[in-house]
XYZ file of C-alpha atoms in Angstrom:
481
model
C 0.457 5.168 17.730
C -1.720 6.320 20.878
C -4.650 4.123 21.646
C -6.734 7.164 20.646
C -5.322 7.581 17.451
C -8.106 6.768 15.000
C -7.030 4.815 12.225
C -8.422 5.551 8.156
C -10.243 3.008 6.842
C -10.075 2.916 2.893
C -13.273 1.510 1.207
C -12.135 1.679 -2.545
C -14.998 1.193 -4.877
C -16.646 1.825 -8.286
C -20.135 1.039 -8.079
C -22.010 -0.380 -11.417
C -24.974 -2.379 -12.370
C -22.349 -4.908 -11.441
C -21.538 -4.472 -7.950
C -23.076 -7.000 -5.788
C -25.168 -6.147 -2.994
C -23.590 -2.723 -2.954
C -25.878 -0.839 -0.416
C -26.034 -3.695 2.108
C -22.140 -4.342 2.050
C -21.453 -0.596 2.616
C -24.355 -0.320 5.233
C -22.822 -3.871 7.091
C -19.590 -2.006 7.483
C -19.995 1.300 8.110
C -22.583 -0.134 11.283
C -19.774 -2.464 12.284
C -16.968 -0.250 12.443
C -16.076 1.483 15.784
C -16.459 5.298 15.052
C -14.400 6.237 17.950
C -11.111 4.244 16.520
C -11.825 4.575 12.559
C -12.391 7.497 10.107
C -13.907 5.551 7.315
C -12.893 7.141 3.891
C -15.115 5.792 1.273
C -12.562 6.177 -1.970
C -14.978 6.425 -5.439
C -13.210 5.913 -8.607
C -15.908 6.945 -11.250
C -19.088 5.740 -9.473
C -21.415 6.851 -12.575
C -24.040 9.127 -11.366
C -26.866 6.710 -12.046
C -25.504 4.327 -9.095
C -24.185 6.825 -6.802
C -27.255 6.190 -4.549
C -25.716 3.666 -1.789
C -22.754 6.578 -1.507
C -25.199 9.253 -1.454
C -26.995 7.759 1.400
C -23.841 7.196 3.429
C -22.643 10.558 2.942
C -25.737 12.010 4.424
C -25.269 9.963 7.335
C -21.832 11.604 7.948
C -19.508 9.009 6.155
C -16.706 10.643 4.432
C -16.641 10.388 0.292
C -13.792 11.588 -1.625
C -14.030 11.562 -5.105
C -11.119 10.788 -7.822
C -10.957 13.838 -10.245
C -9.463 11.857 -13.365
C -10.574 7.852 -13.014
C -9.369 6.097 -16.153
C -12.149 3.985 -17.938
C -10.977 0.907 -16.650
C -11.141 0.633 -12.756
C -7.773 0.709 -11.103
C -8.741 -0.231 -7.566
C -4.651 0.807 -6.757
C -5.368 3.962 -7.975
C -8.928 4.500 -5.745
C -7.205 3.506 -2.431
C -4.105 5.902 -3.178
C -6.319 8.276 -3.386
C -8.049 7.567 -0.511
C -5.020 7.563 1.628
C -3.545 11.062 0.110
C -7.546 12.762 0.907
C -7.493 10.393 4.810
C -5.335 12.629 7.762
C -4.978 9.900 10.468
C -1.739 8.678 10.703
C -1.972 4.948 10.006
C -4.265 3.366 7.255
C -6.070 0.165 6.167
C -7.652 -0.939 3.332
C -11.134 -2.679 3.479
C -12.546 -3.848 0.114
C -16.751 -3.754 -0.092
C -16.476 -7.290 -0.046
C -14.223 -7.770 3.280
C -16.475 -7.583 6.697
C -15.344 -8.097 10.470
C -17.511 -7.675 13.336
C -16.819 -4.535 15.860
C -14.477 -6.456 18.049
C -12.549 -7.373 15.575
C -11.675 -3.970 14.186
C -11.076 -2.826 17.641
C -8.280 -5.855 17.918
C -7.120 -4.548 14.777
C -6.585 -0.952 16.239
C -5.293 -2.756 19.116
C -2.834 -4.602 17.435
C -1.570 -1.311 15.530
C -1.345 0.625 18.693
C 0.886 -2.212 20.275
C 2.904 -1.848 17.100
C 3.212 2.146 17.065
C 2.375 1.884 14.205
C 2.350 6.086 13.952
C 5.956 6.274 14.874
C 7.326 3.083 13.535
C 6.932 3.940 10.056
C 8.404 0.336 8.213
C 6.528 -1.864 10.580
C 2.688 -2.920 9.256
C 0.946 -6.368 9.328
C -1.737 -7.691 6.837
C -5.248 -8.589 8.413
C -5.930 -12.704 7.366
C -8.787 -12.785 5.362
C -11.015 -15.858 4.980
C -12.817 -16.119 1.746
C -15.908 -17.900 2.583
C -18.393 -20.307 0.733
C -22.073 -19.067 -0.007
C -22.492 -21.264 2.589
C -20.056 -19.821 4.963
C -21.214 -16.335 4.112
C -25.031 -17.192 4.795
C -24.512 -18.513 8.092
C -21.436 -16.212 8.984
C -24.348 -13.287 8.226
C -26.833 -15.011 10.178
C -24.951 -15.456 13.387
C -23.959 -12.557 15.722
C -21.216 -12.189 18.602
C -19.175 -15.121 19.857
C -21.661 -17.520 18.131
C -20.470 -15.806 14.665
C -17.861 -19.087 12.437
C -14.202 -18.662 13.120
C -14.553 -16.197 16.603
C -11.633 -16.107 18.688
C -8.465 -17.623 18.643
C -7.211 -20.050 15.188
C -4.730 -21.614 13.743
C -4.225 -23.004 10.232
C -5.289 -26.612 10.656
C -8.646 -25.423 11.642
C -9.574 -22.868 9.042
C -8.185 -25.633 6.294
C -10.448 -28.193 7.924
C -13.571 -25.662 7.503
C -14.243 -26.625 3.608
C -17.607 -26.264 3.721
C -17.642 -22.751 4.863
C -13.895 -21.666 3.706
C -12.831 -21.488 0.167
C -9.731 -19.835 0.846
C -7.580 -17.671 3.626
C -5.265 -14.936 2.190
C -2.467 -14.803 5.432
C -0.546 -11.874 2.955
C -4.218 -10.328 2.191
C -4.887 -6.489 0.581
C -6.362 -5.424 3.799
C -2.789 -4.301 5.291
C -2.348 -1.945 8.005
C 0.480 0.764 7.264
C 1.759 4.240 8.343
C 0.417 6.557 6.181
C 3.427 8.482 5.448
C 5.462 5.339 4.680
C 3.071 4.791 2.346
C 2.997 7.989 0.571
C 7.065 7.742 0.512
C 6.828 4.465 -1.380
C 4.362 5.767 -3.938
C 1.464 3.639 -3.472
C 0.462 1.250 -5.815
C 1.938 1.086 -9.410
C -0.166 3.190 -11.673
C 0.583 0.614 -14.442
C -1.829 -2.028 -12.731
C -5.127 -1.538 -13.984
C -8.527 -3.337 -12.982
C -7.973 -6.079 -9.897
C -5.140 -8.256 -9.418
C -1.697 -8.262 -8.536
C -1.306 -4.748 -7.744
C -1.147 -5.223 -4.046
C 1.693 -8.317 -3.934
C 4.036 -5.501 -5.724
C 3.415 -2.879 -2.819
C 3.643 -5.628 -0.609
C 6.627 -6.745 -2.315
C 8.451 -3.094 -1.759
C 6.997 -2.791 1.961
C 8.682 -6.256 2.922
C 11.778 -5.910 1.173
C 12.446 -2.472 3.316
C 11.161 -4.354 6.161
C 12.003 -8.203 5.689
C 10.116 -10.388 8.532
C 12.491 -13.333 7.608
C 14.516 -14.927 4.814
C 12.917 -14.921 1.357
C 11.287 -18.407 0.045
C 12.920 -20.541 -2.746
C 11.880 -19.447 -6.165
C 10.607 -16.354 -4.660
C 10.023 -14.173 -8.264
C 7.305 -17.143 -9.512
C 3.478 -17.669 -8.292
C 2.305 -20.898 -7.260
C -1.135 -19.552 -7.216
C -1.301 -20.850 -3.537
C -2.067 -18.803 -0.753
C -1.684 -21.948 1.767
C 0.882 -22.007 4.037
C 2.090 -25.412 3.922
C 5.100 -24.813 1.203
C 7.474 -21.790 1.343
C 7.906 -21.535 -2.402
C 7.703 -18.327 -4.519
C 6.389 -14.987 -3.046
C 2.944 -15.834 -1.394
C 3.971 -17.562 1.545
C 6.712 -14.775 2.300
C 3.818 -12.376 2.808
C 1.815 -14.693 4.104
C 4.512 -13.986 7.509
C 2.624 -10.641 7.786
C -0.729 -12.136 8.812
C -0.087 -15.629 10.414
C 1.329 -14.363 13.933
C -2.351 -12.716 14.084
C -4.226 -15.900 14.039
C -3.646 -16.668 17.893
C -5.032 -13.238 18.577
C -8.490 -14.204 16.866
C -7.672 -11.037 14.017
C -8.803 -11.529 10.593
C -11.542 -10.524 8.280
C -13.852 -12.127 6.067
C -14.687 -12.148 2.549
C -18.313 -12.384 1.600
C -19.017 -14.608 -1.111
C -20.383 -13.036 -4.327
C -21.129 -14.256 -8.164
C -17.729 -13.193 -10.529
C -17.981 -9.736 -11.202
C -19.354 -9.746 -15.010
C -17.816 -6.449 -15.782
C -15.375 -5.875 -18.886
C -11.905 -5.099 -17.799
C -12.197 -5.602 -13.842
C -10.048 -8.693 -13.374
C -6.669 -8.525 -15.121
C -4.904 -11.581 -14.232
C -2.967 -12.342 -17.004
C -1.680 -9.217 -17.850
C -1.143 -7.969 -14.390
C 0.561 -11.011 -12.919
C 2.896 -10.837 -16.177
C 3.648 -7.003 -15.143
C 4.438 -7.889 -11.416
C 7.522 -10.470 -12.410
C 9.019 -7.447 -14.085
C 8.223 -4.777 -11.422
C 9.325 -6.600 -8.379
C 12.493 -7.758 -9.984
C 13.092 -4.357 -11.159
C 12.419 -2.610 -8.062
C 15.482 -5.283 -6.601
C 17.753 -4.141 -9.032
C 17.443 -0.674 -9.477
C 14.759 0.547 -6.683
C 12.854 1.778 -9.167
C 8.668 2.285 -7.634
C 6.163 5.142 -8.302
C 7.495 8.482 -7.192
C 5.686 9.735 -3.506
C 2.434 10.551 -3.359
C 1.543 13.896 -1.844
C -0.435 14.404 1.005
C -3.503 16.161 -0.530
C -5.152 16.373 3.070
C -2.413 18.275 5.039
C 0.397 18.904 2.985
C 2.271 22.000 3.208
C 1.531 23.743 -0.156
C 3.007 23.359 -3.087
C 6.633 22.292 -3.886
C 8.784 22.555 -6.675
C 11.750 20.382 -7.187
C 14.807 20.956 -8.935
C 17.017 17.905 -9.227
C 19.585 16.293 -11.312
C 19.500 12.843 -11.431
C 17.537 9.724 -9.977
C 19.925 9.887 -6.785
C 18.945 13.140 -5.586
C 15.170 12.410 -5.904
C 16.271 9.211 -3.483
C 17.154 11.674 -1.139
C 13.748 13.491 -0.917
C 11.791 10.217 -1.213
C 10.479 10.644 2.721
C 10.343 14.632 2.404
C 8.267 14.866 -0.824
C 4.869 13.682 0.982
C 5.298 16.638 3.345
C 4.030 18.406 0.805
C 0.380 19.058 -0.669
C 1.590 18.858 -4.153
C 5.014 18.840 -6.397
C 6.286 19.332 -9.809
C 9.596 17.758 -10.661
C 12.080 20.314 -12.809
C 15.614 18.504 -13.893
C 18.120 21.190 -14.478
C 22.094 20.952 -14.019
C 22.257 24.412 -12.408
C 20.387 27.125 -10.194
C 21.077 29.337 -13.514
C 19.014 27.330 -15.671
C 16.345 27.024 -13.308
C 15.743 30.958 -13.297
C 13.576 30.503 -16.518
C 10.919 28.707 -14.262
C 10.338 31.073 -11.573
C 7.512 32.886 -13.470
C 5.762 29.429 -13.850
C 6.544 28.791 -10.716
C 4.663 31.965 -9.260
C 1.715 31.182 -11.508
C 1.362 27.426 -10.429
C 1.100 28.824 -6.658
C 4.703 27.544 -5.535
C 5.365 28.191 -1.775
C 8.573 26.432 -1.077
C 11.525 25.491 -4.003
C 13.403 22.275 -2.870
C 17.067 21.916 -4.656
C 18.754 18.368 -4.309
C 22.594 18.450 -3.767
C 23.043 17.744 -7.988
C 22.170 21.263 -8.514
C 25.055 23.526 -8.731
C 25.717 27.265 -8.957
C 25.052 30.097 -6.535
C 21.688 29.151 -4.852
C 21.885 32.653 -2.589
C 21.459 34.602 -6.359
C 18.644 31.880 -7.006
C 16.443 32.785 -3.527
C 17.327 36.559 -4.208
C 15.181 36.320 -7.370
C 12.279 34.482 -5.952
C 9.066 36.597 -5.364
C 8.327 37.460 -1.988
C 7.029 34.609 0.318
C 8.698 31.947 -1.758
C 11.578 30.333 -0.214
C 14.413 27.780 -1.262
C 15.058 24.722 1.288
C 18.757 23.995 -0.641
C 20.052 20.118 0.018
C 23.787 20.785 0.337
C 26.114 17.758 -0.984
C 28.404 16.130 1.803
C 31.224 16.273 3.194
C 34.021 13.374 1.646
C 33.026 10.386 3.290
C 30.870 11.703 6.210
C 27.547 10.805 4.473
C 25.972 13.946 5.956
C 23.546 16.076 4.663
C 22.480 19.610 5.286
C 19.632 21.842 4.614
C 19.545 25.385 4.291
C 16.559 27.740 4.034
C 17.098 30.693 1.523
C 16.539 33.944 1.957
C 16.293 33.040 5.532
C 20.009 32.155 6.294
C 18.639 29.937 9.351
C 21.835 27.810 10.572
C 21.858 24.457 8.377
C 20.453 21.144 9.821
C 22.330 18.326 9.381
C 21.334 14.923 9.463
C 22.410 11.351 8.052
C 20.223 9.402 5.614
C 20.300 5.433 5.704
C 20.277 3.242 2.700
C 18.022 -0.144 2.238
C 19.404 -2.548 0.420
C 17.562 -5.609 -1.627
C 19.222 -8.770 -0.840
C 21.192 -8.207 -4.755
C 23.084 -5.917 -2.475
C 21.424 -2.920 -4.561
C 19.876 0.111 -2.843
C 16.272 0.381 -2.906
C 15.085 2.916 -0.082
C 16.901 6.093 1.543
C 15.625 7.277 4.661
C 15.973 9.319 7.516
C 15.988 8.236 10.896
C 15.612 11.738 12.026
C 15.298 14.840 10.668
C 14.065 18.447 11.861
C 13.633 20.982 8.712
C 14.359 24.500 9.545
C 12.021 27.130 8.724
C 8.876 25.615 10.772
C 8.673 22.818 8.450
C 7.534 19.123 9.788
C 10.204 17.027 11.141
C 11.002 13.217 10.406
C 11.212 10.821 12.803
C 11.166 6.866 11.141
C 11.401 4.791 13.914
C 13.440 1.354 13.593
C 12.936 -1.547 10.900
C 11.623 -4.204 12.622
C 14.016 -7.184 13.118
C 13.059 -10.227 11.294
C 11.945 -13.215 13.087
C 14.271 -16.295 13.032
C 13.385 -19.713 11.044
C 13.086 -21.540 14.268
C 10.123 -19.194 15.400
C 6.389 -20.915 15.864
C 5.621 -18.142 12.809
C 7.204 -20.533 10.550
C 5.448 -23.934 11.658
C 2.510 -24.540 9.082
C 5.416 -24.905 6.759
C 7.122 -27.905 8.490
C 10.560 -28.289 9.112
C 13.711 -27.286 7.019
C 13.701 -30.448 4.989
C 9.719 -30.535 4.248
C 10.299 -26.855 3.183
C 12.710 -27.699 0.481
C 9.981 -29.617 -1.514
C 8.920 -27.724 -4.349
C 4.930 -27.481 -4.869
C 3.081 -28.798 -7.671
C 2.232 -25.778 -10.021
C -1.689 -25.519 -10.539
C -2.875 -26.214 -13.761
C -4.199 -23.436 -15.710
C -8.063 -22.964 -16.311
C -9.389 -24.890 -19.299
C -8.744 -23.267 -22.668
C -12.516 -22.405 -23.124
C -12.634 -20.597 -19.560
C -9.636 -18.751 -20.700
C -11.350 -17.765 -24.232
C -14.507 -16.842 -22.621
C -12.283 -14.424 -20.203
C -10.008 -13.105 -23.277
C -13.097 -12.191 -25.197
C -15.454 -11.006 -22.479
C -12.944 -9.170 -19.976
C -14.057 -11.418 -17.192
């Protein structure tokens, strides 16, 4: 990533009467974010017309607003984030919820960190910006101060943040304010659409990002949630994700979460359902590589594609290619002969490219000849025995086949979970792929792990947090908040 490349800052939201200080909070974000380094994209997921005032006012000032075409009745922050990414055009993205905020200098430091890591070229590297969840008193003090006088400005460590109990409720080191390569995000399919409301959806995404590029060894009892964002116990998944933000403290990089009353909106918080789902999808990904289908590039993709495939293994080869499209449909067929009947529908739908995976058998040339003028076939050729190379041939152009070797990431279980292409220059003027390298894990003796104590201390299981009182849980079940 070049120093001048902009980062897309995605603000996912649905404004309702229950949104606390919507106009003020959006206004602060847009005022503090440096426009020379960030493109602000407000991703609106179903704001009713009577509450669109703050959004429309920012649109009049030149802030880009993208509106989800088919929002569900229940708000989904994951789908709002996904749509914002699909509609953005910058090579790197960051999520900034409406209640997150940083100073102008802090946003500049985030941009500098992304540039230092070369995130536009190194697809698999990513980091989480630590978020300080302020108390009501801490929020008031932060907003009233300015510049270097703001609380917690400058280099920090875990001890100093833990000591500020009157101002900080908690710290999320592995936060949802993740800074990620946009193409890689699209390849992973973004957030799992089975999560609704708010809660746990970001942990599923972090699990997939971190499995592909692990920063260190997984903690003990990894799949269990000890409901503790602290970094004193290396158990469960939360401290593992914290590794992706802990190393930023010394550079003074963080955002704050401004205090607000609990949102009184049915279905907005769904922790029980979502965290039960989280455990299942995390384990499923490790066992099978199962994850959402890749997202298309709605802003600058290469038109609509129709994909002929035979099985899931075929689609794995295309996971990094499908985000090059502006939209795609999947057609499950065993042969090109069976695919002929879909050609009229492809023409009607505006397909610009047909992609066929190696598992589709038969006469590709005859299929390509049956396509209408202007519609081409990108044929993926099965590898020769033992060499693992895949060829791509564009028909009817009959240009020379491009040959490349995919690589596979395995979960700790040994199961393949992600197929990627180090370099792939597709024929016919299609965009080239260059993935960079997977970052090397940080050894356990590194200072990054210092807050967890020595190896003996890390073996101590933390106490599980008690459940909320029964009456509180019953109220949440009946009211939805």
